[in-house]
Amino acid sequence: MPQTPPFSAMFDSSGYNRNLYQSAEDSCGGLCYHDNNLLSGSLEALIQHLVPNVDYYPDRTYIFTFLLSSRLFMHPYELMAKVCHLCIEHQRLSDPNGDKNQIRKIAPKILQLLTEWTETFPYDFRDERMMRNLKDLAHRIASGEETYRKNVQQMLQCLIRKLAALSQYEDVLAKISSTSTDRLTVLKTKPQSIQRDIITVCSDPYTLAQQLTHIELERLNYIGPEEFVQAFVQKDPLDNDKSCYSERKKTRNLEAYVEWFNRLSYLVATEICMPVKKKHRARMIEYFIDVARECFNIGNFNSLMAIISGMNMSPVSRLKKTWAKVKTAKFDVLEHQMDPSSNFYNYRTALRGAAQRSLTAHSSREKIVIPFFSLLIKDIYFLNEGCANRLPNGHVNFEKFWELAKQVSEFMTWKQVECPFERDRKILQYLLTVPVFSEDALYLASYESEGPENHIEKDRWKSLRSSLLGRV
């Protein structure tokens, strides 16, 4: 069977693999090439190009790119139905007197295509219609040969394991969000002296950075590549099905990851604003600067950015007396790395360096690349907005989708890294479940620590005290 190479090997530096195994009839059968690169094609021709036959198996970059982008034009289950139909018709799998020799040649290729689909886009198969078609086609392949039967079983078991793990992960996320409370409620019921802060739970900034990396890699791992495309799905002008779009917006793991970033920013701000004493607040700021530095060294840019954005929130940045006690040179270096000017030039340079290190890495630790996620989404969004999905002649603009697939495939390589650090349940529990302040509660804590500086702040402080604490 054709071997599945790792993701990093799929796309060459120009954006896609140039070796497209072009067969003679493709050049005129509704597909347009330039220098042997596939540029565009009708949707039907592109679907045909996905389906293997006795002499042809589609290039892996093409399979990934088409399965990723086709959902902008049709439901995955509709594509699956067409693929199954073409496989059965072309290869006469429905014919009981079909040539066994012919079936032996084509069956491994069809099975390989189904394996690539289930491995790379497993979440498509949460749809009962997908599962039905998959099992039907797999059964037709397996009925002839014992070897194929084993391979089919393996493929289905692997898929079911992935979907079960996803359901379990979603249950855990739901549980975490249902138990989270506002820190202010806790403050009212518990005297501050018996409340824990992050330094009492984990005094070592290096360890905290490692535990943050655990959370990042676990959450990254559950994001399906298709979620990047589904986040931007809009109506296809050539599609008459009016209701198909809302159903396709399945992006919950991507959203959960963005929520984690926000939570971490608010957690950082809460931990800094909470201590009553100025020296404790300054110590907390220095602690988080060290955590952020270690995140940078690890290649965990998402946690780094969340920590910096927490420290830059107004309730934290207005604490001038506290900041006066902090040695800020290290923080300035980090801010410089994450400076948004010139389209985050410094960060992008650091990310390229980490990606390069990852390619030649000898240890899991050196392989870690956790991108600043909001910027990754923004890049993909602008790529999607900047180019049309269809060309004026109605063809699918495949050049655009090579570029999209290149960006997403890089992410796919990063999300598959195993976290090399030891897990600390106590620290992880704290990071994921400890209550954090809302924005209003942060401002209130900030004013309580360092009083208002002008009339606007004074008025806000008064209204927050009365609304949040019931005091005047």
Short mmCIF file of C-alpha atoms in Angstrom, two decimals, residues 92-471:
data_model
loop_
_atom_site.label_atom_id
_atom_site.label_comp_id
_atom_site.label_asym_id
_atom_site.label_seq_id
_atom_site.Cartn_x
_atom_site.Cartn_y
_atom_site.Cartn_z
CA ARG A 92 -17.24 -2.50 -10.76
CA LEU A 93 -17.10 -3.35 -7.04
CA SER A 94 -20.84 -3.94 -7.19
CA ASP A 95 -20.46 -6.65 -9.84
CA PRO A 96 -20.41 -10.12 -8.23
CA ASN A 97 -18.72 -11.50 -11.37
CA GLY A 98 -16.18 -8.70 -11.45
CA ASP A 99 -12.57 -9.46 -12.26
CA LYS A 100 -10.96 -10.49 -8.95
CA ASN A 101 -7.55 -9.57 -10.28
CA GLN A 102 -8.75 -6.06 -11.09
CA ILE A 103 -10.24 -5.70 -7.60
CA ARG A 104 -6.98 -6.87 -6.04
CA LYS A 105 -5.14 -4.07 -7.82
CA ILE A 106 -7.56 -1.28 -6.92
CA ALA A 107 -8.69 -2.30 -3.40
CA PRO A 108 -5.44 -1.32 -1.59
CA LYS A 109 -5.55 2.11 -3.23
CA ILE A 110 -9.16 2.80 -2.23
CA LEU A 111 -8.38 1.58 1.27
CA GLN A 112 -5.36 3.88 1.44
CA LEU A 113 -7.49 6.88 0.41
CA LEU A 114 -10.08 6.06 3.11
CA THR A 115 -7.27 5.60 5.66
CA GLU A 116 -5.80 9.02 4.83
CA TRP A 117 -9.24 10.62 5.15
CA THR A 118 -10.03 8.97 8.52
CA GLU A 119 -6.56 9.73 9.92
CA THR A 120 -6.35 13.37 8.87
CA PHE A 121 -10.00 14.46 9.12
CA PRO A 122 -11.47 12.05 11.70
CA TYR A 123 -14.08 14.58 12.89
CA ASP A 124 -15.83 14.38 9.51
CA PHE A 125 -16.94 10.91 10.61
CA ARG A 126 -18.99 12.13 13.55
CA ASP A 127 -21.68 12.40 10.91
CA GLU A 128 -23.72 9.19 10.70
CA ARG A 129 -24.02 9.55 6.90
CA MET A 130 -20.22 9.59 6.57
CA MET A 131 -19.88 6.51 8.74
CA ARG A 132 -22.51 4.63 6.73
CA ASN A 133 -20.76 5.30 3.43
CA LEU A 134 -17.34 4.49 4.87
CA LYS A 135 -18.50 1.15 6.26
CA ASP A 136 -20.32 0.25 3.06
CA LEU A 137 -17.30 0.90 0.83
CA ALA A 138 -14.90 -0.73 3.30
CA HIS A 139 -17.16 -3.79 3.48
CA ARG A 140 -17.15 -4.15 -0.33
CA ILE A 141 -13.35 -4.05 -0.31
CA ALA A 142 -12.99 -6.45 2.61
CA SER A 143 -15.46 -9.06 1.39
CA GLY A 144 -12.96 -10.38 -1.16
CA GLU A 145 -9.73 -10.81 0.79
CA GLU A 146 -8.68 -11.67 4.35
CA THR A 147 -5.77 -9.16 4.29
CA TYR A 148 -8.08 -6.28 3.42
CA ARG A 149 -10.52 -7.35 6.11
CA LYS A 150 -7.78 -6.90 8.73
CA ASN A 151 -6.75 -3.51 7.34
CA VAL A 152 -10.36 -2.31 7.24
CA GLN A 153 -10.91 -3.38 10.85
CA GLN A 154 -7.72 -1.60 11.89
CA MET A 155 -8.77 1.60 10.14
CA LEU A 156 -12.26 1.58 11.72
CA GLN A 157 -10.91 0.82 15.21
CA CYS A 158 -8.37 3.63 14.96
CA LEU A 159 -11.11 6.06 13.85
CA ILE A 160 -13.47 5.01 16.65
CA ARG A 161 -10.65 5.48 19.21
CA LYS A 162 -10.01 9.03 17.94
CA LEU A 163 -13.69 9.96 18.10
CA ALA A 164 -14.03 8.50 21.60
CA ALA A 165 -11.00 10.50 22.78
CA LEU A 166 -12.56 13.65 21.30
CA SER A 167 -15.86 13.08 23.12
CA GLN A 168 -13.99 12.51 26.37
CA TYR A 169 -12.00 15.73 25.87
CA GLU A 170 -15.19 17.71 25.18
CA ASP A 171 -16.78 16.30 28.36
CA VAL A 172 -13.76 17.44 30.38
CA LEU A 173 -13.95 20.94 28.83
CA ALA A 174 -17.66 21.15 29.64
CA LYS A 175 -16.98 20.08 33.22
CA ILE A 176 -14.22 22.66 33.63
CA SER A 177 -16.36 25.52 32.33
CA SER A 178 -19.38 24.53 34.44
CA THR A 179 -17.33 24.60 37.68
CA SER A 180 -15.55 27.89 37.04
CA THR A 181 -16.66 30.74 39.27
CA ASP A 182 -15.68 34.36 39.54
CA ARG A 183 -12.78 34.97 41.93
CA LEU A 184 -14.73 37.80 43.55
CA THR A 185 -17.34 35.36 44.88
CA VAL A 186 -14.51 33.39 46.49
CA LEU A 187 -12.99 36.55 47.95
CA LYS A 188 -16.26 37.45 49.63
CA THR A 189 -16.61 34.03 51.25
CA LYS A 190 -12.98 33.26 52.11
CA PRO A 191 -10.60 35.57 53.97
CA GLN A 192 -7.60 36.40 51.82
CA SER A 193 -5.13 34.95 54.31
CA ILE A 194 -6.25 31.39 53.55
CA GLN A 195 -6.42 31.80 49.79
CA ARG A 196 -3.77 30.24 47.58
CA ASP A 197 -1.97 32.10 44.85
CA ILE A 198 -0.02 30.64 41.97
CA ILE A 199 3.37 30.98 43.68
CA THR A 200 2.23 28.87 46.65
CA VAL A 201 1.06 26.19 44.18
CA CYS A 202 4.19 26.36 41.98
CA SER A 203 7.11 28.43 43.18
CA ASP A 204 9.30 27.62 40.18
CA PRO A 205 8.56 29.66 37.01
CA TYR A 206 10.27 27.01 34.80
CA THR A 207 7.91 24.30 36.05
CA LEU A 208 4.91 26.55 35.46
CA ALA A 209 6.02 27.22 31.86
CA GLN A 210 6.29 23.46 31.32
CA GLN A 211 2.79 22.81 32.71
CA LEU A 212 1.39 25.59 30.49
CA THR A 213 3.03 23.81 27.55
CA HIS A 214 1.19 20.61 28.53
CA ILE A 215 -2.16 22.41 28.34
CA GLU A 216 -1.26 24.11 25.05
CA LEU A 217 -0.16 20.91 23.31
CA GLU A 218 -3.16 18.93 24.53
CA ARG A 219 -5.60 21.56 23.29
CA LEU A 220 -3.77 22.05 20.01
CA ASN A 221 -3.85 18.32 19.41
CA TYR A 222 -7.67 18.25 19.43
CA ILE A 223 -8.11 20.96 16.79
CA GLY A 224 -9.04 19.39 13.45
CA PRO A 225 -7.39 20.97 10.37
CA GLU A 226 -10.85 21.47 8.84
CA GLU A 227 -11.82 23.83 11.68
CA PHE A 228 -9.63 26.57 10.15
CA VAL A 229 -11.67 26.40 6.95
CA GLN A 230 -15.03 25.91 8.63
CA ALA A 231 -14.48 29.06 10.70
CA PHE A 232 -14.69 31.10 7.47
CA VAL A 233 -17.32 29.18 5.55
CA GLN A 234 -19.67 31.35 3.52
CA LYS A 235 -22.27 30.63 0.92
CA ASP A 236 -20.88 29.17 -2.31
CA PRO A 237 -22.51 31.16 -5.14
CA LEU A 238 -22.97 27.98 -7.21
CA ASP A 239 -24.64 26.10 -4.37
CA ASN A 240 -28.45 26.10 -4.12
CA ASP A 241 -28.67 24.41 -0.73
CA LYS A 242 -29.55 27.28 1.57
CA SER A 243 -29.24 25.59 4.96
CA CYS A 244 -25.91 23.81 4.55
CA TYR A 245 -23.76 26.48 6.14
CA SER A 246 -24.80 26.72 9.77
CA GLU A 247 -24.40 22.98 10.15
CA ARG A 248 -20.84 23.09 8.88
CA LYS A 249 -19.58 25.60 11.41
CA LYS A 250 -18.05 22.93 13.62
CA THR A 251 -15.19 24.80 15.23
CA ARG A 252 -15.63 24.08 18.92
CA ASN A 253 -12.06 22.87 19.60
CA LEU A 254 -10.64 25.93 17.91
CA GLU A 255 -12.94 28.15 20.01
CA ALA A 256 -12.02 26.29 23.21
CA TYR A 257 -8.37 27.02 22.46
CA VAL A 258 -9.02 30.73 21.99
CA GLU A 259 -10.98 30.70 25.29
CA TRP A 260 -7.95 29.14 27.02
CA PHE A 261 -5.77 32.04 25.80
CA ASN A 262 -8.27 34.53 27.27
CA ARG A 263 -8.46 32.60 30.53
CA LEU A 264 -4.68 32.60 30.90
CA SER A 265 -4.52 36.38 30.30
CA TYR A 266 -7.19 36.98 32.95
CA LEU A 267 -5.52 34.55 35.36
CA VAL A 268 -2.23 36.48 35.08
CA ALA A 269 -4.01 39.81 35.66
CA THR A 270 -5.96 38.36 38.62
CA GLU A 271 -2.84 36.97 40.33
CA ILE A 272 -1.12 40.36 39.99
CA CYS A 273 -4.06 42.52 41.13
CA MET A 274 -5.07 40.37 44.09
CA PRO A 275 -2.24 40.79 46.66
CA VAL A 276 -2.82 43.61 49.13
CA LYS A 277 0.87 44.47 49.54
CA LYS A 278 2.80 46.26 46.84
CA LYS A 279 5.93 44.08 47.24
CA HIS A 280 3.81 40.94 46.76
CA ARG A 281 2.32 42.36 43.56
CA ALA A 282 5.81 43.27 42.28
CA ARG A 283 7.04 39.77 43.10
CA MET A 284 4.12 38.30 41.17
CA ILE A 285 4.93 40.44 38.11
CA GLU A 286 8.58 39.31 38.20
CA TYR A 287 7.47 35.71 38.58
CA PHE A 288 5.30 35.93 35.44
CA ILE A 289 8.12 37.63 33.51
CA ASP A 290 10.28 34.57 34.28
CA VAL A 291 7.47 32.21 33.24
CA ALA A 292 7.05 34.12 29.97
CA ARG A 293 10.80 33.98 29.27
CA GLU A 294 10.84 30.23 29.75
CA CYS A 295 7.79 29.89 27.45
CA PHE A 296 9.77 31.77 24.82
CA ASN A 297 12.76 29.43 25.24
CA ILE A 298 10.52 26.35 24.96
CA GLY A 299 8.84 27.67 21.78
CA ASN A 300 5.47 28.14 23.50
CA PHE A 301 4.52 31.47 21.90
CA ASN A 302 0.81 31.20 22.70
CA SER A 303 1.28 31.14 26.50
CA LEU A 304 3.95 33.82 26.17
CA MET A 305 1.54 36.13 24.34
CA ALA A 306 -1.29 35.40 26.81
CA ILE A 307 0.98 36.31 29.75
CA ILE A 308 2.13 39.53 28.08
CA SER A 309 -1.45 40.52 27.22
CA GLY A 310 -2.49 39.84 30.85
CA MET A 311 0.29 42.10 32.10
CA ASN A 312 -0.70 44.79 29.61
CA MET A 313 -4.35 44.90 30.70
CA SER A 314 -5.27 48.36 32.01
CA PRO A 315 -5.99 47.23 35.62
CA VAL A 316 -2.41 45.86 35.76
CA SER A 317 -0.57 48.51 33.74
CA ARG A 318 -2.06 51.36 35.83
CA LEU A 319 -0.38 50.03 39.02
CA LYS A 320 2.51 52.50 38.68
CA LYS A 321 3.82 52.17 42.26
CA THR A 322 3.94 48.40 41.87
CA TRP A 323 5.73 48.54 38.52
CA ALA A 324 8.27 50.99 40.01
CA LYS A 325 9.47 48.12 42.23
CA VAL A 326 9.90 45.72 39.28
CA LYS A 327 13.11 45.15 37.31
CA THR A 328 11.51 45.55 33.88
CA ALA A 329 14.52 44.99 31.57
CA LYS A 330 13.55 41.34 30.98
CA PHE A 331 9.94 42.31 30.32
CA ASP A 332 11.02 44.91 27.76
CA VAL A 333 12.92 42.22 25.83
CA LEU A 334 9.81 39.99 25.74
CA GLU A 335 7.57 42.86 24.67
CA HIS A 336 10.02 43.64 21.90
CA GLN A 337 9.80 40.01 20.68
CA MET A 338 6.02 40.22 20.58
CA ASP A 339 5.79 43.76 19.22
CA PRO A 340 2.86 43.89 16.75
CA SER A 341 4.49 46.49 14.48
CA SER A 342 5.48 45.52 10.91
CA ASN A 343 2.91 42.72 11.07
CA PHE A 344 4.61 41.06 14.09
CA TYR A 345 7.95 40.93 12.28
CA ASN A 346 10.00 40.01 15.39
CA TYR A 347 7.62 37.27 16.44
CA ARG A 348 7.49 35.81 12.92
CA THR A 349 11.29 35.71 12.84
CA ALA A 350 11.35 33.91 16.21
CA LEU A 351 8.65 31.49 15.00
CA ARG A 352 10.66 30.67 11.86
CA GLY A 353 13.68 30.00 14.06
CA ALA A 354 11.66 27.65 16.29
CA ALA A 355 10.18 25.90 13.23
CA GLN A 356 13.69 25.43 11.81
CA ARG A 357 14.92 24.04 15.14
CA SER A 358 11.94 21.69 15.18
CA LEU A 359 12.81 20.23 11.77
CA THR A 360 16.33 19.23 12.82
CA ALA A 361 15.45 18.39 16.44
CA HIS A 362 16.93 15.39 18.21
CA SER A 363 14.65 15.61 21.25
CA SER A 364 10.92 16.22 21.79
CA ARG A 365 11.77 19.37 23.69
CA GLU A 366 13.42 20.93 20.65
CA LYS A 367 10.45 19.95 18.48
CA ILE A 368 7.96 22.16 20.33
CA VAL A 369 6.44 24.97 18.27
CA ILE A 370 3.25 26.47 19.68
CA PRO A 371 2.29 29.46 17.50
CA PHE A 372 0.53 32.59 18.71
CA PHE A 373 -2.81 31.15 17.73
CA SER A 374 -4.93 34.27 17.14
CA LEU A 375 -2.37 35.49 14.62
CA LEU A 376 -2.34 32.13 12.83
CA ILE A 377 -6.13 32.31 12.50
CA LYS A 378 -5.88 35.90 11.30
CA ASP A 379 -3.32 34.94 8.62
CA ILE A 380 -5.56 32.17 7.36
CA TYR A 381 -8.57 34.49 7.47
CA PHE A 382 -6.80 37.11 5.32
CA LEU A 383 -5.60 34.47 2.87
CA ASN A 384 -9.18 33.28 2.57
CA GLU A 385 -10.62 36.80 2.21
CA GLY A 386 -7.93 37.99 -0.19
CA CYS A 387 -8.58 35.41 -2.93
CA ALA A 388 -11.79 34.19 -4.54
CA ASN A 389 -12.77 30.53 -4.15
CA ARG A 390 -14.00 30.47 -7.74
CA LEU A 391 -12.51 31.86 -10.91
CA PRO A 392 -14.71 33.80 -13.38
CA ASN A 393 -15.18 30.61 -15.47
CA GLY A 394 -16.69 28.80 -12.45
CA HIS A 395 -13.55 26.72 -11.82
CA VAL A 396 -12.36 26.16 -8.25
CA ASN A 397 -9.30 28.38 -7.61
CA PHE A 398 -6.93 25.61 -6.57
CA GLU A 399 -3.88 27.87 -6.36
CA LYS A 400 -5.47 29.53 -3.33
CA PHE A 401 -6.09 26.16 -1.68
CA TRP A 402 -2.48 24.99 -2.12
CA GLU A 403 -1.44 28.03 -0.08
CA LEU A 404 -4.13 27.42 2.54
CA ALA A 405 -3.13 23.76 2.84
CA LYS A 406 0.52 24.72 3.21
CA GLN A 407 -0.25 26.91 6.25
CA VAL A 408 -2.55 24.33 7.84
CA SER A 409 -0.14 21.42 7.21
CA GLU A 410 2.60 23.24 9.10
CA PHE A 411 0.22 23.55 12.05
CA MET A 412 -0.54 19.80 11.70
CA THR A 413 3.14 19.00 12.17
CA TRP A 414 3.36 21.14 15.31
CA LYS A 415 0.24 19.78 16.94
CA GLN A 416 1.52 16.20 16.79
CA VAL A 417 4.48 16.79 19.14
CA GLU A 418 4.43 14.81 22.38
CA CYS A 419 4.95 16.97 25.48
CA PRO A 420 8.28 15.90 27.01
CA PHE A 421 7.70 17.40 30.46
CA GLU A 422 6.35 15.55 33.46
CA ARG A 423 2.73 16.38 34.29
CA ASP A 424 1.95 17.93 37.67
CA ARG A 425 -1.74 17.38 38.35
CA LYS A 426 -1.90 19.90 41.17
CA ILE A 427 -0.50 22.74 39.04
CA LEU A 428 -2.58 21.78 35.99
CA GLN A 429 -5.73 21.67 38.14
CA TYR A 430 -4.99 25.15 39.47
CA LEU A 431 -4.30 26.63 36.02
CA LEU A 432 -7.47 25.16 34.51
CA THR A 433 -9.97 25.61 37.32
CA VAL A 434 -8.96 28.36 39.75
CA PRO A 435 -11.52 31.19 39.61
CA VAL A 436 -10.38 34.40 37.87
CA PHE A 437 -11.62 37.99 38.11
CA SER A 438 -13.95 39.43 35.51
CA GLU A 439 -12.84 42.70 33.90
CA ASP A 440 -14.90 44.75 36.39
CA ALA A 441 -13.53 42.81 39.36
CA LEU A 442 -9.98 43.38 38.05
CA TYR A 443 -10.54 47.14 37.94
CA LEU A 444 -12.01 47.08 41.43
CA ALA A 445 -9.02 45.11 42.81
CA SER A 446 -6.67 47.49 41.00
CA TYR A 447 -8.33 50.61 42.52
CA GLU A 448 -8.34 48.99 45.98
CA SER A 449 -4.58 48.38 45.63
CA GLU A 450 -3.62 51.77 44.20
CA GLY A 451 -6.36 54.39 44.50
CA PRO A 452 -8.00 56.20 41.57
CA GLU A 453 -5.94 58.96 39.98
CA ASN A 454 -8.66 61.15 38.48
CA HIS A 455 -12.42 61.82 38.55
CA ILE A 456 -13.22 59.22 35.91
CA GLU A 457 -11.40 56.50 37.86
CA LYS A 458 -12.98 57.69 41.12
CA ASP A 459 -16.49 57.47 39.68
CA ARG A 460 -15.79 54.05 38.24
CA TRP A 461 -14.40 52.83 41.57
CA LYS A 462 -17.51 53.99 43.41
CA SER A 463 -19.90 52.33 40.98
CA LEU A 464 -17.88 49.09 41.02
CA ARG A 465 -17.86 49.00 44.83
CA SER A 466 -21.59 49.40 44.98
CA SER A 467 -22.38 46.94 42.16
CA LEU A 468 -19.80 44.25 43.02
CA LEU A 469 -19.44 44.52 46.79
CA GLY A 470 -22.73 46.18 47.72
CA ARG A 471 -20.73 48.94 49.47
#
